[in-house]
């Protein structure tokens, strides 16, 4: 009699696994991204105190990569913008010692 119980459990487990593998049973470990803030992006001509105020939404494995990438891209373009005129006006010998 107990073997009937184990047989039913085994059939249910195999059927559930087959439904999961074939996509008939919906399971998504990564839920759709949600945001608690409008955008962590920095404004044009931002100041240093704005950088310390940036906050990111958390995700399954840390922070939302799209938000972090957007802020890093903005920081990179701002640094290039600030370094552009400076690099052009500095003497060659001074640039080598600074780096």
PDB file of N, CA and C in Angstrom:
ATOM      1  N   UNK A   1       0.808  -1.191   0.000  1.00  0.00           N
ATOM      2  CA  UNK A   1       0.000   0.000   0.000  1.00  0.00           C
ATOM      3  C   UNK A   1       0.863   1.272   0.000  1.00  0.00           C
ATOM      4  N   UNK A   2       1.970   1.242   0.717  1.00  0.00           N
ATOM      5  CA  UNK A   2       2.850   2.414   0.779  1.00  0.00           C
ATOM      6  C   UNK A   2       3.512   2.669  -0.567  1.00  0.00           C
ATOM      7  N   UNK A   3       3.716   1.598  -1.336  1.00  0.00           N
ATOM      8  CA  UNK A   3       4.360   1.776  -2.644  1.00  0.00           C
ATOM      9  C   UNK A   3       3.480   2.590  -3.583  1.00  0.00           C
ATOM     10  N   UNK A   4       2.164   2.574  -3.408  1.00  0.00           N
ATOM     11  CA  UNK A   4       1.254   3.375  -4.226  1.00  0.00           C
ATOM     12  C   UNK A   4       1.477   4.861  -3.924  1.00  0.00           C
ATOM     13  N   UNK A   5       1.650   5.191  -2.652  1.00  0.00           N
ATOM     14  CA  UNK A   5       1.896   6.576  -2.248  1.00  0.00           C
ATOM     15  C   UNK A   5       3.187   7.094  -2.880  1.00  0.00           C
ATOM     16  N   UNK A   6       4.263   6.337  -2.780  1.00  0.00           N
ATOM     17  CA  UNK A   6       5.548   6.751  -3.352  1.00  0.00           C
ATOM     18  C   UNK A   6       5.488   6.827  -4.883  1.00  0.00           C
ATOM     19  N   UNK A   7       4.723   5.954  -5.498  1.00  0.00           N
ATOM     20  CA  UNK A   7       4.565   5.985  -6.948  1.00  0.00           C
ATOM     21  C   UNK A   7       3.832   7.264  -7.377  1.00  0.00           C
ATOM     22  N   UNK A   8       2.803   7.639  -6.650  1.00  0.00           N
ATOM     23  CA  UNK A   8       2.047   8.854  -6.967  1.00  0.00           C
ATOM     24  C   UNK A   8       2.953  10.078  -6.783  1.00  0.00           C
ATOM     25  N   UNK A   9       3.722  10.123  -5.713  1.00  0.00           N
ATOM     26  CA  UNK A   9       4.651  11.235  -5.466  1.00  0.00           C
ATOM     27  C   UNK A   9       5.690  11.310  -6.583  1.00  0.00           C
ATOM     28  N   UNK A  10       6.239  10.177  -6.993  1.00  0.00           N
ATOM     29  CA  UNK A  10       7.238  10.148  -8.059  1.00  0.00           C
ATOM     30  C   UNK A  10       6.646  10.644  -9.378  1.00  0.00           C
ATOM     31  N   UNK A  11       5.439  10.222  -9.703  1.00  0.00           N
ATOM     32  CA  UNK A  11       4.782  10.658 -10.936  1.00  0.00           C
ATOM     33  C   UNK A  11       4.525  12.164 -10.895  1.00  0.00           C
ATOM     34  N   UNK A  12       4.085  12.689  -9.761  1.00  0.00           N
ATOM     35  CA  UNK A  12       3.851  14.123  -9.624  1.00  0.00           C
ATOM     36  C   UNK A  12       5.153  14.922  -9.762  1.00  0.00           C
ATOM     37  N   UNK A  13       6.219  14.442  -9.167  1.00  0.00           N
ATOM     38  CA  UNK A  13       7.512  15.121  -9.282  1.00  0.00           C
ATOM     39  C   UNK A  13       8.030  15.117 -10.712  1.00  0.00           C
ATOM     40  N   UNK A  14       7.933  13.983 -11.377  1.00  0.00           N
ATOM     41  CA  UNK A  14       8.389  13.891 -12.774  1.00  0.00           C
ATOM     42  C   UNK A  14       7.523  14.774 -13.669  1.00  0.00           C
ATOM     43  N   UNK A  15       6.219  14.776 -13.442  1.00  0.00           N
ATOM     44  CA  UNK A  15       5.315  15.623 -14.231  1.00  0.00           C
ATOM     45  C   UNK A  15       5.583  17.109 -13.992  1.00  0.00           C
ATOM     46  N   UNK A  16       5.824  17.503 -12.745  1.00  0.00           N
ATOM     47  CA  UNK A  16       6.141  18.896 -12.435  1.00  0.00           C
ATOM     48  C   UNK A  16       7.451  19.336 -13.062  1.00  0.00           C
ATOM     49  N   UNK A  17       8.455  18.480 -13.006  1.00  0.00           N
ATOM     50  CA  UNK A  17       9.745  18.799 -13.620  1.00  0.00           C
ATOM     51  C   UNK A  17       9.612  18.910 -15.132  1.00  0.00           C
ATOM     52  N   UNK A  18       8.845  18.000 -15.741  1.00  0.00           N
ATOM     53  CA  UNK A  18       8.639  18.054 -17.191  1.00  0.00           C
ATOM     54  C   UNK A  18       7.895  19.329 -17.585  1.00  0.00           C
ATOM     55  N   UNK A  19       6.895  19.738 -16.807  1.00  0.00           N
ATOM     56  CA  UNK A  19       6.160  20.972 -17.099  1.00  0.00           C
ATOM     57  C   UNK A  19       7.059  22.189 -16.948  1.00  0.00           C
ATOM     58  N   UNK A  20       7.944  22.158 -15.973  1.00  0.00           N
ATOM     59  CA  UNK A  20       8.876  23.271 -15.765  1.00  0.00           C
ATOM     60  C   UNK A  20       9.868  23.375 -16.915  1.00  0.00           C
ATOM     61  N   UNK A  21      10.399  22.240 -17.350  1.00  0.00           N
ATOM     62  CA  UNK A  21      11.386  22.222 -18.441  1.00  0.00           C
ATOM     63  C   UNK A  21      10.758  22.640 -19.758  1.00  0.00           C
ATOM     64  N   UNK A  22       9.560  22.223 -20.034  1.00  0.00           N
ATOM     65  CA  UNK A  22       8.918  22.544 -21.305  1.00  0.00           C
ATOM     66  C   UNK A  22       8.301  23.937 -21.322  1.00  0.00           C
ATOM     67  N   UNK A  23       8.284  24.613 -20.186  1.00  0.00           N
ATOM     68  CA  UNK A  23       7.769  25.966 -20.138  1.00  0.00           C
ATOM     69  C   UNK A  23       6.288  26.070 -19.870  1.00  0.00           C
ATOM     70  N   UNK A  24       5.658  24.976 -19.582  1.00  0.00           N
ATOM     71  CA  UNK A  24       4.221  25.010 -19.292  1.00  0.00           C
ATOM     72  C   UNK A  24       3.952  25.506 -17.879  1.00  0.00           C
ATOM     73  N   UNK A  25       4.928  25.409 -17.027  1.00  0.00           N
ATOM     74  CA  UNK A  25       4.828  25.892 -15.653  1.00  0.00           C
ATOM     75  C   UNK A  25       5.737  27.109 -15.558  1.00  0.00           C
ATOM     76  N   UNK A  26       5.161  28.263 -15.313  1.00  0.00           N
ATOM     77  CA  UNK A  26       5.945  29.496 -15.315  1.00  0.00           C
ATOM     78  C   UNK A  26       6.739  29.681 -14.040  1.00  0.00           C
ATOM     79  N   UNK A  27       8.049  29.759 -14.185  1.00  0.00           N
ATOM     80  CA  UNK A  27       8.921  30.046 -13.055  1.00  0.00           C
ATOM     81  C   UNK A  27      10.018  30.966 -13.553  1.00  0.00           C
ATOM     82  N   UNK A  28      10.079  32.162 -13.007  1.00  0.00           N
ATOM     83  CA  UNK A  28      11.091  33.128 -13.406  1.00  0.00           C
ATOM     84  C   UNK A  28      11.805  33.621 -12.159  1.00  0.00           C
ATOM     85  N   UNK A  29      13.026  33.162 -11.922  1.00  0.00           N
ATOM     86  CA  UNK A  29      13.732  33.593 -10.706  1.00  0.00           C
ATOM     87  C   UNK A  29      14.097  35.073 -10.729  1.00  0.00           C
ATOM     88  N   UNK A  30      14.207  35.662 -11.910  1.00  0.00           N
ATOM     89  CA  UNK A  30      14.511  37.085 -12.016  1.00  0.00           C
ATOM     90  C   UNK A  30      13.235  37.831 -12.374  1.00  0.00           C
ATOM     91  N   UNK A  31      12.642  38.469 -11.402  1.00  0.00           N
ATOM     92  CA  UNK A  31      11.416  39.208 -11.645  1.00  0.00           C
ATOM     93  C   UNK A  31      11.721  40.452 -12.473  1.00  0.00           C
ATOM     94  N   UNK A  32      10.694  41.024 -13.067  1.00  0.00           N
ATOM     95  CA  UNK A  32      10.864  42.253 -13.829  1.00  0.00           C
ATOM     96  C   UNK A  32      11.412  43.352 -12.923  1.00  0.00           C
ATOM     97  N   UNK A  33      12.229  44.187 -13.507  1.00  0.00           N
ATOM     98  CA  UNK A  33      12.838  45.271 -12.749  1.00  0.00           C
ATOM     99  C   UNK A  33      11.783  46.262 -12.292  1.00  0.00           C
ATOM    100  N   UNK A  34      11.878  46.641 -11.046  1.00  0.00           N
ATOM    101  CA  UNK A  34      11.005  47.678 -10.515  1.00  0.00           C
ATOM    102  C   UNK A  34      11.875  48.805 -10.003  1.00  0.00           C
ATOM    103  N   UNK A  35      11.322  49.970  -9.957  1.00  0.00           N
ATOM    104  CA  UNK A  35      12.094  51.127  -9.528  1.00  0.00           C
ATOM    105  C   UNK A  35      11.332  51.886  -8.462  1.00  0.00           C
ATOM    106  N   UNK A  36      12.028  52.314  -7.437  1.00  0.00           N
ATOM    107  CA  UNK A  36      11.420  53.114  -6.388  1.00  0.00           C
ATOM    108  C   UNK A  36      11.721  54.586  -6.581  1.00  0.00           C
ATOM    109  N   UNK A  37      12.522  54.901  -7.560  1.00  0.00           N
ATOM    110  CA  UNK A  37      12.862  56.291  -7.836  1.00  0.00           C
ATOM    111  C   UNK A  37      12.768  56.544  -9.321  1.00  0.00           C
ATOM    112  N   UNK A  38      12.673  57.821  -9.681  1.00  0.00           N
ATOM    113  CA  UNK A  38      12.491  58.139 -11.094  1.00  0.00           C
ATOM    114  C   UNK A  38      13.733  57.790 -11.896  1.00  0.00           C
ATOM    115  N   UNK A  39      14.871  58.320 -11.520  1.00  0.00           N
ATOM    116  CA  UNK A  39      16.102  58.033 -12.238  1.00  0.00           C
ATOM    117  C   UNK A  39      17.287  58.513 -11.407  1.00  0.00           C
ATOM    118  N   UNK A  40      18.313  57.685 -11.256  1.00  0.00           N
ATOM    119  CA  UNK A  40      19.472  58.128 -10.483  1.00  0.00           C
ATOM    120  C   UNK A  40      20.465  58.928 -11.314  1.00  0.00           C
ATOM    121  N   UNK A  41      20.089  59.289 -12.525  1.00  0.00           N
ATOM    122  CA  UNK A  41      21.018  59.971 -13.421  1.00  0.00           C
ATOM    123  C   UNK A  41      21.403  61.339 -12.869  1.00  0.00           C
ATOM    124  N   UNK A  42      22.573  61.783 -13.250  1.00  0.00           N
ATOM    125  CA  UNK A  42      23.072  63.085 -12.831  1.00  0.00           C
ATOM    126  C   UNK A  42      22.680  64.148 -13.849  1.00  0.00           C
ATOM    127  N   UNK A  43      22.462  65.345 -13.373  1.00  0.00           N
ATOM    128  CA  UNK A  43      22.091  66.435 -14.269  1.00  0.00           C
ATOM    129  C   UNK A  43      23.329  66.962 -14.993  1.00  0.00           C
ATOM    130  N   UNK A  44      23.118  67.781 -16.014  1.00  0.00           N
ATOM    131  CA  UNK A  44      24.241  68.399 -16.723  1.00  0.00           C
ATOM    132  C   UNK A  44      24.954  69.364 -15.788  1.00  0.00           C
ATOM    133  N   UNK A  45      26.263  69.338 -15.814  1.00  0.00           N
ATOM    134  CA  UNK A  45      27.049  70.230 -14.979  1.00  0.00           C
ATOM    135  C   UNK A  45      26.887  69.944 -13.499  1.00  0.00           C
ATOM    136  N   UNK A  46      26.794  68.691 -13.131  1.00  0.00           N
ATOM    137  CA  UNK A  46      26.561  68.323 -11.739  1.00  0.00           C
ATOM    138  C   UNK A  46      27.754  68.691 -10.861  1.00  0.00           C
ATOM    139  N   UNK A  47      27.484  68.821  -9.575  1.00  0.00           N
ATOM    140  CA  UNK A  47      28.521  69.131  -8.593  1.00  0.00           C
ATOM    141  C   UNK A  47      28.862  67.875  -7.808  1.00  0.00           C
ATOM    142  N   UNK A  48      29.949  67.938  -7.059  1.00  0.00           N
ATOM    143  CA  UNK A  48      30.414  66.754  -6.332  1.00  0.00           C
ATOM    144  C   UNK A  48      29.419  66.297  -5.270  1.00  0.00           C
ATOM    145  N   UNK A  49      28.665  67.208  -4.672  1.00  0.00           N
ATOM    146  CA  UNK A  49      27.693  66.795  -3.659  1.00  0.00           C
ATOM    147  C   UNK A  49      26.530  66.017  -4.267  1.00  0.00           C
ATOM    148  N   UNK A  50      26.272  66.209  -5.551  1.00  0.00           N
ATOM    149  CA  UNK A  50      25.232  65.419  -6.221  1.00  0.00           C
ATOM    150  C   UNK A  50      25.659  63.962  -6.383  1.00  0.00           C
ATOM    151  N   UNK A  51      26.960  63.722  -6.551  1.00  0.00           N
ATOM    152  CA  UNK A  51      27.448  62.344  -6.701  1.00  0.00           C
ATOM    153  C   UNK A  51      27.214  61.566  -5.416  1.00  0.00           C
ATOM    154  N   UNK A  52      27.465  62.185  -4.278  1.00  0.00           N
ATOM    155  CA  UNK A  52      27.260  61.479  -3.010  1.00  0.00           C
ATOM    156  C   UNK A  52      25.783  61.255  -2.706  1.00  0.00           C
ATOM    157  N   UNK A  53      24.889  61.981  -3.375  1.00  0.00           N
ATOM    158  CA  UNK A  53      23.457  61.820  -3.148  1.00  0.00           C
ATOM    159  C   UNK A  53      22.829  60.758  -4.046  1.00  0.00           C
ATOM    160  N   UNK A  54      23.576  60.200  -4.988  1.00  0.00           N
ATOM    161  CA  UNK A  54      23.024  59.194  -5.909  1.00  0.00           C
ATOM    162  C   UNK A  54      22.754  57.902  -5.149  1.00  0.00           C
ATOM    163  N   UNK A  55      21.572  57.360  -5.327  1.00  0.00           N
ATOM    164  CA  UNK A  55      21.180  56.088  -4.718  1.00  0.00           C
ATOM    165  C   UNK A  55      20.631  55.190  -5.815  1.00  0.00           C
ATOM    166  N   UNK A  56      20.907  53.893  -5.715  1.00  0.00           N
ATOM    167  CA  UNK A  56      20.460  52.914  -6.697  1.00  0.00           C
ATOM    168  C   UNK A  56      19.471  51.949  -6.061  1.00  0.00           C
ATOM    169  N   UNK A  57      18.547  51.450  -6.877  1.00  0.00           N
ATOM    170  CA  UNK A  57      17.655  50.392  -6.410  1.00  0.00           C
ATOM    171  C   UNK A  57      18.455  49.106  -6.279  1.00  0.00           C
ATOM    172  N   UNK A  58      18.080  48.287  -5.326  1.00  0.00           N
ATOM    173  CA  UNK A  58      18.758  47.009  -5.173  1.00  0.00           C
ATOM    174  C   UNK A  58      18.058  45.954  -6.017  1.00  0.00           C
ATOM    175  N   UNK A  59      18.834  44.977  -6.439  1.00  0.00           N
ATOM    176  CA  UNK A  59      18.321  43.875  -7.254  1.00  0.00           C
ATOM    177  C   UNK A  59      18.760  42.568  -6.602  1.00  0.00           C
ATOM    178  N   UNK A  60      18.538  41.480  -7.293  1.00  0.00           N
ATOM    179  CA  UNK A  60      18.828  40.159  -6.738  1.00  0.00           C
ATOM    180  C   UNK A  60      20.284  40.021  -6.318  1.00  0.00           C
ATOM    181  N   UNK A  61      21.198  40.490  -7.136  1.00  0.00           N
ATOM    182  CA  UNK A  61      22.621  40.302  -6.839  1.00  0.00           C
ATOM    183  C   UNK A  61      23.340  41.623  -6.605  1.00  0.00           C
ATOM    184  N   UNK A  62      22.685  42.611  -6.068  1.00  0.00           N
ATOM    185  CA  UNK A  62      23.339  43.882  -5.797  1.00  0.00           C
ATOM    186  C   UNK A  62      22.493  45.032  -6.276  1.00  0.00           C
ATOM    187  N   UNK A  63      23.093  45.916  -7.050  1.00  0.00           N
ATOM    188  CA  UNK A  63      22.392  47.085  -7.563  1.00  0.00           C
ATOM    189  C   UNK A  63      21.941  46.853  -8.989  1.00  0.00           C
ATOM    190  N   UNK A  64      20.959  47.632  -9.417  1.00  0.00           N
ATOM    191  CA  UNK A  64      20.465  47.532 -10.787  1.00  0.00           C
ATOM    192  C   UNK A  64      21.545  47.994 -11.742  1.00  0.00           C
ATOM    193  N   UNK A  65      22.000  47.108 -12.596  1.00  0.00           N
ATOM    194  CA  UNK A  65      23.114  47.403 -13.492  1.00  0.00           C
ATOM    195  C   UNK A  65      22.801  48.528 -14.456  1.00  0.00           C
ATOM    196  N   UNK A  66      21.570  48.619 -14.924  1.00  0.00           N
ATOM    197  CA  UNK A  66      21.242  49.682 -15.875  1.00  0.00           C
ATOM    198  C   UNK A  66      21.370  51.059 -15.236  1.00  0.00           C
ATOM    199  N   UNK A  67      21.007  51.181 -13.965  1.00  0.00           N
ATOM    200  CA  UNK A  67      21.140  52.459 -13.278  1.00  0.00           C
ATOM    201  C   UNK A  67      22.606  52.799 -13.032  1.00  0.00           C
ATOM    202  N   UNK A  68      23.368  51.818 -12.588  1.00  0.00           N
ATOM    203  CA  UNK A  68      24.795  52.045 -12.331  1.00  0.00           C
ATOM    204  C   UNK A  68      25.522  52.395 -13.623  1.00  0.00           C
ATOM    205  N   UNK A  69      25.218  51.685 -14.706  1.00  0.00           N
ATOM    206  CA  UNK A  69      25.850  51.971 -15.993  1.00  0.00           C
ATOM    207  C   UNK A  69      25.543  53.386 -16.468  1.00  0.00           C
ATOM    208  N   UNK A  70      24.302  53.830 -16.270  1.00  0.00           N
ATOM    209  CA  UNK A  70      23.924  55.178 -16.702  1.00  0.00           C
ATOM    210  C   UNK A  70      24.697  56.242 -15.942  1.00  0.00           C
ATOM    211  N   UNK A  71      24.844  56.050 -14.634  1.00  0.00           N
ATOM    212  CA  UNK A  71      25.583  57.026 -13.836  1.00  0.00           C
ATOM    213  C   UNK A  71      27.062  56.990 -14.178  1.00  0.00           C
ATOM    214  N   UNK A  72      27.628  55.807 -14.361  1.00  0.00           N
ATOM    215  CA  UNK A  72      29.041  55.719 -14.719  1.00  0.00           C
ATOM    216  C   UNK A  72      29.317  56.345 -16.083  1.00  0.00           C
ATOM    217  N   UNK A  73      28.417  56.148 -17.038  1.00  0.00           N
ATOM    218  CA  UNK A  73      28.577  56.788 -18.349  1.00  0.00           C
ATOM    219  C   UNK A  73      28.546  58.303 -18.223  1.00  0.00           C
ATOM    220  N   UNK A  74      27.651  58.816 -17.394  1.00  0.00           N
ATOM    221  CA  UNK A  74      27.552  60.265 -17.196  1.00  0.00           C
ATOM    222  C   UNK A  74      28.817  60.792 -16.510  1.00  0.00           C
ATOM    223  N   UNK A  75      29.310  60.073 -15.507  1.00  0.00           N
ATOM    224  CA  UNK A  75      30.552  60.475 -14.832  1.00  0.00           C
ATOM    225  C   UNK A  75      31.731  60.473 -15.802  1.00  0.00           C
ATOM    226  N   UNK A  76      31.795  59.465 -16.648  1.00  0.00           N
ATOM    227  CA  UNK A  76      32.886  59.372 -17.610  1.00  0.00           C
ATOM    228  C   UNK A  76      32.853  60.532 -18.602  1.00  0.00           C
ATOM    229  N   UNK A  77      31.681  60.858 -19.099  1.00  0.00           N
ATOM    230  CA  UNK A  77      31.595  61.959 -20.060  1.00  0.00           C
ATOM    231  C   UNK A  77      31.902  63.294 -19.391  1.00  0.00           C
ATOM    232  N   UNK A  78      31.495  63.462 -18.135  1.00  0.00           N
ATOM    233  CA  UNK A  78      31.788  64.712 -17.416  1.00  0.00           C
ATOM    234  C   UNK A  78      33.287  64.833 -17.144  1.00  0.00           C
ATOM    235  N   UNK A  79      33.935  63.749 -16.760  1.00  0.00           N
ATOM    236  CA  UNK A  79      35.387  63.789 -16.539  1.00  0.00           C
ATOM    237  C   UNK A  79      36.128  64.092 -17.834  1.00  0.00           C
ATOM    238  N   UNK A  80      35.689  63.498 -18.926  1.00  0.00           N
ATOM    239  CA  UNK A  80      36.328  63.779 -20.217  1.00  0.00           C
ATOM    240  C   UNK A  80      36.126  65.239 -20.602  1.00  0.00           C
ATOM    241  N   UNK A  81      34.942  65.765 -20.290  1.00  0.00           N
ATOM    242  CA  UNK A  81      34.646  67.164 -20.577  1.00  0.00           C
ATOM    243  C   UNK A  81      35.561  68.088 -19.762  1.00  0.00           C
ATOM    244  N   UNK A  82      35.791  67.755 -18.506  1.00  0.00           N
ATOM    245  CA  UNK A  82      36.639  68.583 -17.650  1.00  0.00           C
ATOM    246  C   UNK A  82      38.122  68.417 -17.960  1.00  0.00           C
ATOM    247  N   UNK A  83      38.518  67.226 -18.366  1.00  0.00           N
ATOM    248  CA  UNK A  83      39.923  66.978 -18.672  1.00  0.00           C
ATOM    249  C   UNK A  83      40.311  67.456 -20.057  1.00  0.00           C
ATOM    250  N   UNK A  84      39.377  67.628 -20.951  1.00  0.00           N
ATOM    251  CA  UNK A  84      39.661  68.044 -22.320  1.00  0.00           C
ATOM    252  C   UNK A  84      40.467  69.325 -22.409  1.00  0.00           C
ATOM    253  N   UNK A  85      39.980  70.446 -21.897  1.00  0.00           N
ATOM    254  CA  UNK A  85      40.736  71.695 -21.992  1.00  0.00           C
ATOM    255  C   UNK A  85      42.023  71.660 -21.174  1.00  0.00           C
ATOM    256  N   UNK A  86      42.002  70.990 -20.049  1.00  0.00           N
ATOM    257  CA  UNK A  86      43.172  70.915 -19.177  1.00  0.00           C
ATOM    258  C   UNK A  86      44.307  70.151 -19.856  1.00  0.00           C
ATOM    259  N   UNK A  87      43.975  69.045 -20.482  1.00  0.00           N
ATOM    260  CA  UNK A  87      45.001  68.239 -21.146  1.00  0.00           C
ATOM    261  C   UNK A  87      45.617  68.998 -22.317  1.00  0.00           C
ATOM    262  N   UNK A  88      44.823  69.842 -22.958  1.00  0.00           N
ATOM    263  CA  UNK A  88      45.338  70.590 -24.100  1.00  0.00           C
ATOM    264  C   UNK A  88      46.234  71.747 -23.681  1.00  0.00           C
ATOM    265  N   UNK A  89      46.037  72.321 -22.490  1.00  0.00           N
ATOM    266  CA  UNK A  89      46.822  73.482 -22.051  1.00  0.00           C
ATOM    267  C   UNK A  89      48.020  73.117 -21.201  1.00  0.00           C
ATOM    268  N   UNK A  90      48.071  71.905 -20.648  1.00  0.00           N
ATOM    269  CA  UNK A  90      49.208  71.496 -19.816  1.00  0.00           C
ATOM    270  C   UNK A  90      50.435  71.216 -20.673  1.00  0.00           C
ATOM    271  N   UNK A  91      51.624  71.559 -20.168  1.00  0.00           N
ATOM    272  CA  UNK A  91      52.842  71.167 -20.886  1.00  0.00           C
ATOM    273  C   UNK A  91      53.011  69.646 -20.860  1.00  0.00           C
ATOM    274  N   UNK A  92      53.656  69.119 -21.861  1.00  0.00           N
ATOM    275  CA  UNK A  92      53.846  67.671 -21.994  1.00  0.00           C
ATOM    276  C   UNK A  92      54.573  67.090 -20.785  1.00  0.00           C
ATOM    277  N   UNK A  93      55.590  67.768 -20.270  1.00  0.00           N
ATOM    278  CA  UNK A  93      56.370  67.240 -19.150  1.00  0.00           C
ATOM    279  C   UNK A  93      55.530  67.156 -17.883  1.00  0.00           C
ATOM    280  N   UNK A  94      54.613  68.089 -17.682  1.00  0.00           N
ATOM    281  CA  UNK A  94      53.769  68.071 -16.485  1.00  0.00           C
ATOM    282  C   UNK A  94      52.755  66.934 -16.547  1.00  0.00           C
ATOM    283  N   UNK A  95      52.235  66.609 -17.706  1.00  0.00           N
ATOM    284  CA  UNK A  95      51.269  65.515 -17.839  1.00  0.00           C
ATOM    285  C   UNK A  95      51.905  64.182 -17.494  1.00  0.00           C
ATOM    286  N   UNK A  96      53.169  64.008 -17.838  1.00  0.00           N
ATOM    287  CA  UNK A  96      53.826  62.746 -17.540  1.00  0.00           C
ATOM    288  C   UNK A  96      54.033  62.561 -16.046  1.00  0.00           C
ATOM    289  N   UNK A  97      54.276  63.620 -15.297  1.00  0.00           N
ATOM    290  CA  UNK A  97      54.506  63.485 -13.856  1.00  0.00           C
ATOM    291  C   UNK A  97      53.220  63.333 -13.086  1.00  0.00           C
ATOM    292  N   UNK A  98      52.129  63.857 -13.590  1.00  0.00           N
ATOM    293  CA  UNK A  98      50.844  63.759 -12.893  1.00  0.00           C
ATOM    294  C   UNK A  98      50.304  62.347 -12.938  1.00  0.00           C
ATOM    295  N   UNK A  99      50.439  61.671 -14.024  1.00  0.00           N
ATOM    296  CA  UNK A  99      49.884  60.320 -14.164  1.00  0.00           C
ATOM    297  C   UNK A  99      50.691  59.361 -13.448  1.00  0.00           C
TER     298      UNK A  99
END
